[in-house]
Amino acid sequence: MSGTAHAIWGTTVVIRRSWVQNDGLPVAISEFVGDVIHAGGYLPHELPPKLMQVHHVGFYIGQINNGGHSQFISNCGEDFYAISADVQDGLKAMDALAQHQILIEMITLATNSEGACAQNEFNVSAEAAENFDERFYQAEEEMPIEILCGRWISGWPELRIVDDDQYASAIEEIAALNPFRGSRLAWRDVQSIRHQITEPEQIAIAAACGAVKPDP
């Protein structure tokens, strides 16, 4: 059920007009990512790569501003490789050169740390993390990622701006194009009761019942 589902809907990216008017393009992309995954049952790797890059860049900035690079590493957990790779590619694409260099150095240090390969436990020393944080804040003062990211997004040919009251229907159009939507949403609906059901056959029946339309 994985693959290149994004090719089915032509990679159209929909955002609310109010986000454009309020210089919120990066936030608009993260909202779109969350909405299309929730409504359409798409998997993150099925979305156009640049969407997840923007989404994870936003996550990166939030983590650094809240608790620094140490918190970013900790909250990535076992997904550190994937998330940091997305952030790295995103920063490069938007020409955030100073922040990109800082991230490369941090990734190199974290992935060479003791336990990184065997246990997927990534870390940097407190001194190194503080140095990365200070350099990051200085780079942000000179040229914020948010501005560079907004400029990058505004040039995407697949970007489609809709009035706020048309956004939900536009998301539904994209969601409906996923051929795996029904089965994925049905399975998602029964996740909360999987710990109560031990037999695979019962789980399958519950998923099938959840897929019944119009009233599961």
Short mmCIF file of C-alpha atoms in Angstrom, two decimals:
data_model
loop_
_atom_site.label_atom_id
_atom_site.label_comp_id
_atom_site.label_asym_id
_atom_site.label_seq_id
_atom_site.Cartn_x
_atom_site.Cartn_y
_atom_site.Cartn_z
CA MET A 1 0.00 0.00 0.00
CA SER A 2 2.96 2.31 -0.31
CA GLY A 3 4.60 3.70 -3.41
CA THR A 4 4.18 6.92 -5.36
CA ALA A 5 0.63 7.89 -4.56
CA HIS A 6 1.50 11.57 -4.94
CA ALA A 7 1.84 11.02 -8.70
CA ILE A 8 -1.88 10.23 -8.79
CA TRP A 9 -2.97 13.66 -7.70
CA GLY A 10 -0.43 15.57 -9.76
CA THR A 11 1.45 16.99 -6.73
CA THR A 12 -0.98 19.93 -6.44
CA VAL A 13 -0.35 21.81 -3.20
CA VAL A 14 -3.31 23.71 -1.77
CA ILE A 15 -3.07 26.50 0.79
CA ARG A 16 -5.50 28.97 2.30
CA ARG A 17 -5.45 32.53 0.96
CA SER A 18 -5.26 33.92 4.49
CA TRP A 19 -1.89 32.25 5.05
CA VAL A 20 -0.49 34.02 1.98
CA GLN A 21 -1.81 37.38 3.12
CA ASN A 22 -0.21 36.90 6.54
CA ASP A 23 3.18 35.68 5.26
CA GLY A 24 2.50 32.22 6.61
CA LEU A 25 3.55 30.05 3.67
CA PRO A 26 5.75 27.64 5.71
CA VAL A 27 2.95 27.13 8.23
CA ALA A 28 0.46 26.68 5.38
CA ILE A 29 2.55 23.86 3.95
CA SER A 30 2.72 22.09 7.30
CA GLU A 31 -1.04 22.44 7.61
CA PHE A 32 -1.50 20.96 4.14
CA VAL A 33 0.80 18.03 4.98
CA GLY A 34 -1.18 17.23 8.12
CA ASP A 35 -4.55 17.62 6.43
CA VAL A 36 -3.82 15.53 3.35
CA ILE A 37 -2.32 12.74 5.46
CA HIS A 38 -5.29 12.77 7.82
CA ALA A 39 -8.02 13.04 5.19
CA GLY A 40 -6.44 11.05 2.39
CA GLY A 41 -4.58 8.32 4.19
CA TYR A 42 -1.39 9.23 2.35
CA LEU A 43 1.90 8.19 3.92
CA PRO A 44 4.60 10.84 4.45
CA HIS A 45 6.99 9.26 1.95
CA GLU A 46 4.27 9.35 -0.72
CA LEU A 47 4.10 13.15 -0.64
CA PRO A 48 6.35 15.28 -2.85
CA PRO A 49 9.70 15.45 -0.98
CA LYS A 50 9.71 19.23 -0.74
CA LEU A 51 6.53 19.14 1.37
CA MET A 52 8.13 17.00 4.05
CA GLN A 53 11.27 19.11 3.83
CA VAL A 54 9.33 22.27 4.68
CA HIS A 55 7.36 20.42 7.35
CA HIS A 56 10.50 19.11 9.04
CA VAL A 57 12.31 22.44 8.71
CA GLY A 58 9.44 23.91 10.73
CA PHE A 59 9.87 21.14 13.29
CA TYR A 60 13.61 21.84 13.42
CA ILE A 61 13.15 25.56 14.04
CA GLY A 62 10.57 24.91 16.73
CA GLN A 63 12.81 22.47 18.55
CA ILE A 64 15.86 24.74 18.40
CA ASN A 65 13.91 27.77 19.64
CA ASN A 66 12.44 25.73 22.47
CA GLY A 67 15.33 23.62 23.68
CA GLY A 68 18.21 23.83 21.23
CA HIS A 69 19.88 21.17 19.12
CA SER A 70 19.93 18.72 22.01
CA GLN A 71 16.14 18.77 22.13
CA PHE A 72 15.90 18.38 18.36
CA ILE A 73 18.09 15.27 18.48
CA SER A 74 16.20 13.83 21.43
CA ASN A 75 12.73 14.41 19.98
CA CYS A 76 13.69 12.96 16.59
CA GLY A 77 14.51 9.65 18.26
CA GLU A 78 14.99 6.80 15.80
CA ASP A 79 13.75 9.06 12.99
CA PHE A 80 16.81 11.30 13.33
CA TYR A 81 18.33 10.19 10.01
CA ALA A 82 15.13 10.77 8.01
CA ILE A 83 14.11 14.05 9.64
CA SER A 84 17.57 15.60 9.63
CA ALA A 85 18.01 14.60 5.96
CA ASP A 86 14.75 16.37 5.08
CA VAL A 87 15.84 19.47 6.99
CA GLN A 88 19.23 19.42 5.33
CA ASP A 89 17.72 19.19 1.83
CA GLY A 90 15.15 21.86 2.62
CA LEU A 91 17.68 24.36 3.96
CA LYS A 92 19.85 23.82 0.90
CA ALA A 93 16.94 24.28 -1.51
CA MET A 94 15.91 27.58 0.11
CA ASP A 95 19.52 28.85 0.24
CA ALA A 96 19.73 29.01 4.03
CA LEU A 97 23.45 28.44 3.66
CA ALA A 98 24.64 29.34 7.17
CA GLN A 99 21.98 27.23 8.89
CA HIS A 100 22.62 24.41 6.42
CA GLN A 101 26.31 24.32 7.34
CA ILE A 102 25.50 24.25 11.05
CA LEU A 103 23.12 21.34 10.54
CA ILE A 104 25.67 19.36 8.51
CA GLU A 105 28.24 19.70 11.30
CA MET A 106 25.67 18.71 13.92
CA ILE A 107 24.54 15.64 11.95
CA THR A 108 28.13 14.52 11.45
CA LEU A 109 28.88 14.80 15.14
CA ALA A 110 25.63 13.16 16.26
CA THR A 111 25.88 10.21 13.86
CA ASN A 112 29.48 9.55 14.88
CA SER A 113 28.62 9.52 18.57
CA GLU A 114 28.92 6.38 20.66
CA GLY A 115 25.89 4.15 20.14
CA ALA A 116 24.67 5.96 17.02
CA CYS A 117 25.08 3.00 14.69
CA ALA A 118 24.31 0.12 17.03
CA GLN A 119 21.49 1.55 19.15
CA ASN A 120 20.29 4.48 17.01
CA GLU A 121 21.05 6.74 19.95
CA PHE A 122 22.24 10.11 18.69
CA ASN A 123 23.75 12.87 20.81
CA VAL A 124 26.25 15.70 20.98
CA SER A 125 27.99 17.11 24.00
CA ALA A 126 26.41 19.99 25.89
CA GLU A 127 29.27 22.23 24.82
CA ALA A 128 28.87 21.34 21.16
CA ALA A 129 25.09 21.78 21.29
CA GLU A 130 25.46 25.22 22.85
CA ASN A 131 27.89 26.21 20.11
CA PHE A 132 25.49 25.04 17.41
CA ASP A 133 22.64 26.94 19.11
CA GLU A 134 24.57 30.21 19.29
CA ARG A 135 25.64 29.99 15.67
CA PHE A 136 22.08 29.16 14.62
CA TYR A 137 20.60 32.17 16.45
CA GLN A 138 23.21 34.44 14.90
CA ALA A 139 22.43 33.12 11.43
CA GLU A 140 18.73 33.66 12.06
CA GLU A 141 19.37 37.30 12.96
CA GLU A 142 21.19 37.82 9.67
CA MET A 143 18.66 35.96 7.49
CA PRO A 144 15.72 34.06 9.02
CA ILE A 145 14.85 30.67 7.60
CA GLU A 146 11.16 31.64 7.57
CA ILE A 147 11.78 34.40 5.00
CA LEU A 148 13.92 32.17 2.78
CA CYS A 149 11.41 29.35 3.05
CA GLY A 150 8.53 31.64 2.10
CA ARG A 151 10.40 32.84 -0.97
CA TRP A 152 11.12 29.26 -2.00
CA ILE A 153 7.53 28.11 -1.60
CA SER A 154 6.12 31.12 -3.46
CA GLY A 155 7.96 29.97 -6.58
CA TRP A 156 6.53 26.45 -6.61
CA PRO A 157 4.59 25.93 -9.88
CA GLU A 158 2.27 23.38 -8.21
CA LEU A 159 1.10 25.85 -5.56
CA ARG A 160 -2.64 26.50 -5.65
CA ILE A 161 -4.13 29.27 -3.50
CA VAL A 162 -7.82 28.98 -2.61
CA ASP A 163 -10.23 31.03 -0.53
CA ASP A 164 -10.44 29.80 3.03
CA ASP A 165 -13.99 28.51 2.60
CA GLN A 166 -12.88 26.38 -0.38
CA TYR A 167 -9.89 24.80 1.36
CA ALA A 168 -11.73 21.82 2.89
CA SER A 169 -13.26 20.80 -0.44
CA ALA A 170 -9.89 21.12 -2.18
CA ILE A 171 -8.31 18.82 0.40
CA GLU A 172 -11.16 16.35 -0.07
CA GLU A 173 -10.54 16.29 -3.84
CA ILE A 174 -6.91 15.35 -3.29
CA ALA A 175 -7.78 12.85 -0.54
CA ALA A 176 -10.30 11.08 -2.77
CA LEU A 177 -7.62 10.35 -5.39
CA ASN A 178 -5.68 7.99 -3.13
CA PRO A 179 -6.64 4.44 -4.21
CA PHE A 180 -5.59 3.14 -0.77
CA ARG A 181 -7.61 5.70 1.17
CA GLY A 182 -10.54 3.53 2.22
CA SER A 183 -8.55 0.62 3.56
CA ARG A 184 -6.01 2.82 5.30
CA LEU A 185 -8.60 4.95 7.04
CA ALA A 186 -10.50 1.83 8.09
CA TRP A 187 -7.37 0.36 9.66
CA ARG A 188 -6.62 3.68 11.34
CA ASP A 189 -10.09 3.72 12.85
CA VAL A 190 -9.51 0.42 14.63
CA GLN A 191 -6.03 1.20 15.96
CA SER A 192 -7.45 2.36 19.28
CA ILE A 193 -8.99 -1.05 19.97
CA ARG A 194 -6.18 -3.25 18.70
CA HIS A 195 -4.85 -3.71 22.24
CA GLN A 196 -8.26 -5.13 23.21
CA ILE A 197 -8.43 -7.55 20.30
CA THR A 198 -5.82 -10.27 20.08
CA GLU A 199 -7.11 -12.32 17.15
CA PRO A 200 -6.05 -11.13 13.65
CA GLU A 201 -9.40 -12.31 12.27
CA GLN A 202 -11.29 -10.08 14.71
CA ILE A 203 -9.16 -7.11 13.78
CA ALA A 204 -9.84 -7.73 10.08
CA ILE A 205 -13.60 -7.93 10.75
CA ALA A 206 -13.49 -4.69 12.73
CA ALA A 207 -11.66 -2.97 9.87
CA ALA A 208 -14.18 -4.29 7.34
CA CYS A 209 -17.08 -3.06 9.46
CA GLY A 210 -15.43 0.33 9.75
CA ALA A 211 -15.27 0.60 5.98
CA VAL A 212 -19.03 0.16 5.50
CA LYS A 213 -20.68 3.20 3.95
CA PRO A 214 -22.51 5.37 4.72
CA ASP A 215 -22.89 4.21 8.32
CA PRO A 216 -20.04 2.04 9.64
#
